[in-house]
Amino acid sequence: MVSMSGEVATCKSEATVVTDHFPVGLRVLVVDDDVVCLRIIEQMLRRCKYSVTTCTQAMVALNLLREKRGTFDIVLSDVHMPDMDGFKLLELVGLEMDLPVIMMSGDGRTNLVMRGVQHGACDYLIKPIRDEELKNIWQHVVRKRYNSSKEPECSGSLDDNDRYRRRSDDAECASSVIEGADGVLKPQKKKREAKEDDTEMENDDPSTTKKPRVVWSVELHQQFVSAVNQLGIDKAVPKRILELMNVPGLTRENVASHLQENQKFRLYLKRLSGVVQQQGGLPSTFCGPIEQNSELGSLGRFDIQALAASGQIPPETLTALHAELLGRSTSNLVLPAVEQQNLVQVSLQQAKCIPVDQVMAYGQPLLKCPASISNSKHLSQAILSAEDVHSGFGSQRAKNICMSGPPEVNRSINVQPSCLVLPSQLPGHFQVGDSPASISRAGSLSKSSVIDYGVLSPQSNNSSGVVQVLDRELKPECGLNRLPSGGSLSRSCSINADNSVDLQLHNSSSAFGSSKQLPGLIPSHLGSPVPYCINSSLVLDQGRMKGASIPSRFAVDESDSPMCNFNTAKIYLEETKVKQEPNMNVMENAKVGPAIFQKFQPGDLMSVFSD
Amino acid sequence: MLGLGVERLRADMNRLLALLFHQGVLDEQFLQLQQLQDESSPNFVSEVVNIYFQESEKLLRNLRSLLMDRELSDYKKMGVHLNQFIGSSSSIGAKRVRNVCVAFRVASEQNNRLGCLRALELLEHEYCYLKNKLHELFQIEQQRLLAAAVRYPVQH
């Protein structure tokens, strides 16, 4: 607070720097058996300030991608490789990692490029590759994130639509039908089928005769789902699914493409199954989750999501609804011991929605007690009681669930980012300067990141270290150790944290923070755990520690008046909840946003650090 | 005197490059390669070109042995090699080598053995020419750097 005015500028410039430099550090994996090209592309990418990993063998690349999930943003792959066809790699990466893949080849003949496109390449570069082309590849990363944050809505509604359509179609095609011709297909469907057809074509010679199309009827889909469940969602590979389904005429490609289409759905299932399994103690019967999914699907995905997507519901409301929706059924949740892969992807979404959540959860108390210290006390009490009282638990759990909840939630963020975060919203998706980040910074009771760890920690195996650190530091609440969920643990830590604890955490954070990343990115780290969550566990740890995000709390203490404003705005948002004037609300935020934003200076945070 | 040497060597280099461009041996991709050379990788061009030479010679050997197998030439494999050759040649801006490779690939796709043999000979010729010229270029570059390095104490 001392040198506030000076730091306003710092913060501002920092924020813009972060967004200006967005593609810097984009993590690119280049796979090419031709070392000449590999070296040149590597150098070009370095010139773009991307972080480059090169690899001469497709198999090695694939293993790298599998082992270090989430450590790459984009893949560049050659088409002709001796150990594995580039298209095969493309397909596998698309199926398993859902990363944008750019194909490269010296051979730019149309049929080859077509194959690339059909396999899902987001771009096809013809050698010689020029640096102008590489400068722009970040757009695919952004587009993918942007789309995938929307996609759940799309695919969700598409799924549902399909289901509905299929139901209505059922009269016509009663059971699982393998059609030879597309005459019967409705226009919408036709489009879909065409796509499927394309994906089939790639696997064989395009010149071969038309293959029968598979219509994924309800029954067939159910078979598919039960096969997936039987296998375990993680082990469900097309081949095994096909074996289990045992449907004549169905090919591996059909299953693969269906699986691909249902990737989001699959993630969703995964998460839900984790939740329900833990909650109800159901072993691995997956029917529970499925049912639940369809239930929630209709509610969560369809109606609310659709509204949110159209911008009619402010994200807070959406989150609240989700919390309610999910909280009810899963009040007794123990954090799912989800496997890491799931995690990584989930965490991306979690991270995004946390801030919103945050505002919703803590906004009110903050408003009530403007004085900084009483703020934190009040908060900690509030939360503590929440810990103690079981009913209180419910709401907290609900938040957890909400965070690990349906992927759609992040779509809501799409509605909101532009308003709060001045920098463009795209970069936010990538790494830094995320708009939710700034929200949480603004709302900056933001235990957001801490909560995040909590949620995350059970997921990564070696997260125990972090939790331990937190435990140790937060002795006052050592009773917490008994709490089953890491989430509540760390959360209560952070909430509990008053100044002294904060300082301790600071120490730890400075100890753990990776020196490389700290300087430039601090502001975003505070608010946005996103990049770290995406990364492998190691990076996660860093993210956690750094993200201890205490600094922002200090910032709150120091400048509570704007906070109040902000929260008023937020609460206003909350109260108006439904529809009406979403845009107005958004505008409101936009106005308040900058002012608050400036108050939370990296400098402040830094001074805290130096304290 | 030495300073003049630097200038002269620079002019020599430019003249050679202009010649190679004029002949169509190199294209602007080679310039891009030069632009990629910076403090972090001061020998980038020669490094890449040397890798290219190694790889190309491997490819040429393979192509020749594939073609020499009179009975069953594996044209498909030849195509794979040629694709790589095309990719790497175009990446360093070896335009004429690349063009010959493309012609070679067409011949191999048509299982045209005679065409392949002719193309291979032409390819070897073009490759040798390129290699010699690039070596010449790098030699001048080396001399220029040496001369430039010598100049500083003289100026004192």
PDB file of N, CA and C in Angstrom, chain A residues 373-424:
ATOM      1  N   ILE A 373      -8.920  -6.646   8.464  1.00  0.00           N
ATOM      2  CA  ILE A 373      -8.604  -7.745   9.373  1.00  0.00           C
ATOM      3  C   ILE A 373      -9.864  -8.512   9.733  1.00  0.00           C
ATOM      4  N   SER A 374     -10.852  -7.761  10.038  1.00  0.00           N
ATOM      5  CA  SER A 374     -12.085  -8.447  10.384  1.00  0.00           C
ATOM      6  C   SER A 374     -12.538  -9.273   9.193  1.00  0.00           C
ATOM      7  N   ASN A 375     -12.198  -8.766   8.075  1.00  0.00           N
ATOM      8  CA  ASN A 375     -12.501  -9.536   6.873  1.00  0.00           C
ATOM      9  C   ASN A 375     -11.993 -10.946   6.983  1.00  0.00           C
ATOM     10  N   SER A 376     -10.733 -10.985   7.150  1.00  0.00           N
ATOM     11  CA  SER A 376     -10.138 -12.313   7.089  1.00  0.00           C
ATOM     12  C   SER A 376     -10.636 -13.163   8.261  1.00  0.00           C
ATOM     13  N   LYS A 377     -10.770 -12.484   9.367  1.00  0.00           N
ATOM     14  CA  LYS A 377     -11.258 -13.260  10.504  1.00  0.00           C
ATOM     15  C   LYS A 377     -12.641 -13.805  10.222  1.00  0.00           C
ATOM     16  N   HIS A 378     -13.398 -12.874   9.817  1.00  0.00           N
ATOM     17  CA  HIS A 378     -14.771 -13.260   9.568  1.00  0.00           C
ATOM     18  C   HIS A 378     -14.815 -14.427   8.595  1.00  0.00           C
ATOM     19  N   LEU A 379     -14.034 -14.254   7.633  1.00  0.00           N
ATOM     20  CA  LEU A 379     -14.033 -15.295   6.614  1.00  0.00           C
ATOM     21  C   LEU A 379     -13.611 -16.623   7.204  1.00  0.00           C
ATOM     22  N   SER A 380     -12.538 -16.545   7.908  1.00  0.00           N
ATOM     23  CA  SER A 380     -12.029 -17.810   8.404  1.00  0.00           C
ATOM     24  C   SER A 380     -13.063 -18.456   9.317  1.00  0.00           C
ATOM     25  N   GLN A 381     -13.693 -17.607  10.094  1.00  0.00           N
ATOM     26  CA  GLN A 381     -14.726 -18.163  10.953  1.00  0.00           C
ATOM     27  C   GLN A 381     -15.816 -18.798  10.114  1.00  0.00           C
ATOM     28  N   ALA A 382     -16.216 -18.015   9.188  1.00  0.00           N
ATOM     29  CA  ALA A 382     -17.310 -18.516   8.361  1.00  0.00           C
ATOM     30  C   ALA A 382     -16.958 -19.882   7.801  1.00  0.00           C
ATOM     31  N   ILE A 383     -15.777 -19.940   7.320  1.00  0.00           N
ATOM     32  CA  ILE A 383     -15.412 -21.194   6.693  1.00  0.00           C
ATOM     33  C   ILE A 383     -15.229 -22.283   7.734  1.00  0.00           C
ATOM     34  N   LEU A 384     -14.658 -21.863   8.827  1.00  0.00           N
ATOM     35  CA  LEU A 384     -14.436 -22.854   9.865  1.00  0.00           C
ATOM     36  C   LEU A 384     -15.749 -23.475  10.287  1.00  0.00           C
ATOM     37  N   SER A 385     -16.675 -22.602  10.472  1.00  0.00           N
ATOM     38  CA  SER A 385     -17.968 -23.147  10.876  1.00  0.00           C
ATOM     39  C   SER A 385     -18.496 -24.049   9.778  1.00  0.00           C
ATOM     40  N   ALA A 386     -18.198 -23.619   8.632  1.00  0.00           N
ATOM     41  CA  ALA A 386     -18.646 -24.463   7.531  1.00  0.00           C
ATOM     42  C   ALA A 386     -17.999 -25.835   7.618  1.00  0.00           C
ATOM     43  N   GLU A 387     -16.774 -25.813   8.066  1.00  0.00           N
ATOM     44  CA  GLU A 387     -16.107 -27.088   8.218  1.00  0.00           C
ATOM     45  C   GLU A 387     -16.777 -27.923   9.305  1.00  0.00           C
ATOM     46  N   ASP A 388     -17.061 -27.219  10.363  1.00  0.00           N
ATOM     47  CA  ASP A 388     -17.574 -27.962  11.507  1.00  0.00           C
ATOM     48  C   ASP A 388     -19.007 -28.447  11.273  1.00  0.00           C
ATOM     49  N   VAL A 389     -19.778 -27.518  10.904  1.00  0.00           N
ATOM     50  CA  VAL A 389     -21.165 -27.906  10.695  1.00  0.00           C
ATOM     51  C   VAL A 389     -21.287 -28.718   9.416  1.00  0.00           C
ATOM     52  N   HIS A 390     -21.978 -29.725   9.541  1.00  0.00           N
ATOM     53  CA  HIS A 390     -21.985 -30.617   8.386  1.00  0.00           C
ATOM     54  C   HIS A 390     -22.742 -30.023   7.216  1.00  0.00           C
ATOM     55  N   SER A 391     -23.756 -29.358   7.550  1.00  0.00           N
ATOM     56  CA  SER A 391     -24.550 -28.783   6.465  1.00  0.00           C
ATOM     57  C   SER A 391     -23.692 -27.781   5.688  1.00  0.00           C
ATOM     58  N   GLY A 392     -22.919 -27.101   6.435  1.00  0.00           N
ATOM     59  CA  GLY A 392     -22.012 -26.163   5.788  1.00  0.00           C
ATOM     60  C   GLY A 392     -21.131 -26.884   4.788  1.00  0.00           C
ATOM     61  N   PHE A 393     -20.790 -28.033   5.173  1.00  0.00           N
ATOM     62  CA  PHE A 393     -19.983 -28.854   4.305  1.00  0.00           C
ATOM     63  C   PHE A 393     -20.582 -28.965   2.924  1.00  0.00           C
ATOM     64  N   GLY A 394     -21.830 -29.185   2.996  1.00  0.00           N
ATOM     65  CA  GLY A 394     -22.527 -29.400   1.734  1.00  0.00           C
ATOM     66  C   GLY A 394     -22.162 -28.341   0.720  1.00  0.00           C
ATOM     67  N   SER A 395     -22.270 -27.145   1.149  1.00  0.00           N
ATOM     68  CA  SER A 395     -22.045 -26.081   0.184  1.00  0.00           C
ATOM     69  C   SER A 395     -20.603 -26.112  -0.312  1.00  0.00           C
ATOM     70  N   GLN A 396     -19.732 -26.387   0.611  1.00  0.00           N
ATOM     71  CA  GLN A 396     -18.338 -26.428   0.177  1.00  0.00           C
ATOM     72  C   GLN A 396     -18.106 -27.555  -0.795  1.00  0.00           C
ATOM     73  N   ARG A 397     -18.646 -28.636  -0.431  1.00  0.00           N
ATOM     74  CA  ARG A 397     -18.523 -29.771  -1.337  1.00  0.00           C
ATOM     75  C   ARG A 397     -19.086 -29.399  -2.676  1.00  0.00           C
ATOM     76  N   ALA A 398     -20.177 -28.788  -2.545  1.00  0.00           N
ATOM     77  CA  ALA A 398     -20.829 -28.430  -3.786  1.00  0.00           C
ATOM     78  C   ALA A 398     -19.865 -27.664  -4.668  1.00  0.00           C
ATOM     79  N   LYS A 399     -19.112 -26.832  -4.006  1.00  0.00           N
ATOM     80  CA  LYS A 399     -18.178 -26.071  -4.811  1.00  0.00           C
ATOM     81  C   LYS A 399     -17.148 -26.990  -5.443  1.00  0.00           C
ATOM     82  N   ASN A 400     -16.704 -27.876  -4.628  1.00  0.00           N
ATOM     83  CA  ASN A 400     -15.756 -28.836  -5.176  1.00  0.00           C
ATOM     84  C   ASN A 400     -16.323 -29.499  -6.398  1.00  0.00           C
ATOM     85  N   ILE A 401     -17.486 -29.959  -6.184  1.00  0.00           N
ATOM     86  CA  ILE A 401     -18.092 -30.696  -7.271  1.00  0.00           C
ATOM     87  C   ILE A 401     -18.260 -29.800  -8.462  1.00  0.00           C
ATOM     88  N   CYS A 402     -18.647 -28.651  -8.111  1.00  0.00           N
ATOM     89  CA  CYS A 402     -18.857 -27.718  -9.197  1.00  0.00           C
ATOM     90  C   CYS A 402     -17.569 -27.551  -9.976  1.00  0.00           C
ATOM     91  N   MET A 403     -16.523 -27.508  -9.218  1.00  0.00           N
ATOM     92  CA  MET A 403     -15.261 -27.301  -9.909  1.00  0.00           C
ATOM     93  C   MET A 403     -14.880 -28.496 -10.743  1.00  0.00           C
ATOM     94  N   SER A 404     -15.091 -29.638 -10.157  1.00  0.00           N
ATOM     95  CA  SER A 404     -14.752 -30.799 -10.947  1.00  0.00           C
ATOM     96  C   SER A 404     -15.943 -31.214 -11.782  1.00  0.00           C
ATOM     97  N   GLY A 405     -16.861 -30.370 -11.779  1.00  0.00           N
ATOM     98  CA  GLY A 405     -18.113 -30.676 -12.447  1.00  0.00           C
ATOM     99  C   GLY A 405     -18.010 -30.625 -13.951  1.00  0.00           C
ATOM    100  N   PRO A 406     -19.150 -30.545 -14.541  1.00  0.00           N
ATOM    101  CA  PRO A 406     -19.225 -30.668 -15.988  1.00  0.00           C
ATOM    102  C   PRO A 406     -18.357 -29.618 -16.679  1.00  0.00           C
ATOM    103  N   PRO A 407     -17.815 -30.016 -17.747  1.00  0.00           N
ATOM    104  CA  PRO A 407     -16.931 -29.122 -18.473  1.00  0.00           C
ATOM    105  C   PRO A 407     -17.639 -27.875 -18.950  1.00  0.00           C
ATOM    106  N   GLU A 408     -18.895 -27.941 -18.981  1.00  0.00           N
ATOM    107  CA  GLU A 408     -19.616 -26.812 -19.556  1.00  0.00           C
ATOM    108  C   GLU A 408     -19.352 -25.541 -18.777  1.00  0.00           C
ATOM    109  N   VAL A 409     -19.007 -25.765 -17.520  1.00  0.00           N
ATOM    110  CA  VAL A 409     -18.894 -24.590 -16.680  1.00  0.00           C
ATOM    111  C   VAL A 409     -17.981 -23.556 -17.280  1.00  0.00           C
ATOM    112  N   ASN A 410     -16.933 -24.021 -17.874  1.00  0.00           N
ATOM    113  CA  ASN A 410     -16.015 -23.007 -18.364  1.00  0.00           C
ATOM    114  C   ASN A 410     -16.605 -22.211 -19.497  1.00  0.00           C
ATOM    115  N   ARG A 411     -17.566 -22.759 -20.097  1.00  0.00           N
ATOM    116  CA  ARG A 411     -18.154 -21.968 -21.134  1.00  0.00           C
ATOM    117  C   ARG A 411     -18.677 -20.662 -20.565  1.00  0.00           C
ATOM    118  N   SER A 412     -19.158 -20.815 -19.379  1.00  0.00           N
ATOM    119  CA  SER A 412     -19.699 -19.625 -18.754  1.00  0.00           C
ATOM    120  C   SER A 412     -18.634 -18.549 -18.686  1.00  0.00           C
ATOM    121  N   ILE A 413     -17.459 -19.004 -18.514  1.00  0.00           N
ATOM    122  CA  ILE A 413     -16.396 -18.017 -18.427  1.00  0.00           C
ATOM    123  C   ILE A 413     -16.221 -17.283 -19.734  1.00  0.00           C
ATOM    124  N   ASN A 414     -16.531 -17.978 -20.740  1.00  0.00           N
ATOM    125  CA  ASN A 414     -16.434 -17.298 -22.015  1.00  0.00           C
ATOM    126  C   ASN A 414     -17.334 -16.081 -22.071  1.00  0.00           C
ATOM    127  N   VAL A 415     -18.391 -16.195 -21.399  1.00  0.00           N
ATOM    128  CA  VAL A 415     -19.300 -15.073 -21.407  1.00  0.00           C
ATOM    129  C   VAL A 415     -18.671 -13.911 -20.673  1.00  0.00           C
ATOM    130  N   GLN A 416     -18.010 -14.274 -19.618  1.00  0.00           N
ATOM    131  CA  GLN A 416     -17.617 -13.218 -18.722  1.00  0.00           C
ATOM    132  C   GLN A 416     -16.253 -12.595 -18.987  1.00  0.00           C
ATOM    133  N   PRO A 417     -15.323 -13.306 -19.549  1.00  0.00           N
ATOM    134  CA  PRO A 417     -13.966 -12.794 -19.502  1.00  0.00           C
ATOM    135  C   PRO A 417     -13.819 -11.386 -20.022  1.00  0.00           C
ATOM    136  N   SER A 418     -14.388 -11.171 -21.124  1.00  0.00           N
ATOM    137  CA  SER A 418     -14.130  -9.914 -21.782  1.00  0.00           C
ATOM    138  C   SER A 418     -14.466  -8.748 -20.866  1.00  0.00           C
ATOM    139  N   CYS A 419     -15.400  -8.959 -20.024  1.00  0.00           N
ATOM    140  CA  CYS A 419     -15.807  -7.825 -19.224  1.00  0.00           C
ATOM    141  C   CYS A 419     -14.768  -7.487 -18.175  1.00  0.00           C
ATOM    142  N   LEU A 420     -14.274  -8.484 -17.521  1.00  0.00           N
ATOM    143  CA  LEU A 420     -13.397  -8.169 -16.418  1.00  0.00           C
ATOM    144  C   LEU A 420     -11.983  -7.941 -16.855  1.00  0.00           C
ATOM    145  N   VAL A 421     -11.593  -8.703 -17.766  1.00  0.00           N
ATOM    146  CA  VAL A 421     -10.204  -8.597 -18.083  1.00  0.00           C
ATOM    147  C   VAL A 421     -10.042  -7.818 -19.322  1.00  0.00           C
ATOM    148  N   LEU A 422      -9.277  -6.813 -19.110  1.00  0.00           N
ATOM    149  CA  LEU A 422      -9.138  -5.881 -20.187  1.00  0.00           C
ATOM    150  C   LEU A 422      -8.388  -6.498 -21.335  1.00  0.00           C
ATOM    151  N   PRO A 423      -7.299  -7.152 -21.046  1.00  0.00           N
ATOM    152  CA  PRO A 423      -6.597  -7.749 -22.176  1.00  0.00           C
ATOM    153  C   PRO A 423      -7.508  -8.719 -22.902  1.00  0.00           C
ATOM    154  N   SER A 424      -7.132  -8.999 -24.076  1.00  0.00           N
ATOM    155  CA  SER A 424      -8.019  -9.804 -24.894  1.00  0.00           C
ATOM    156  C   SER A 424      -8.262 -11.142 -24.236  1.00  0.00           C
TER     157      SER A 424
END
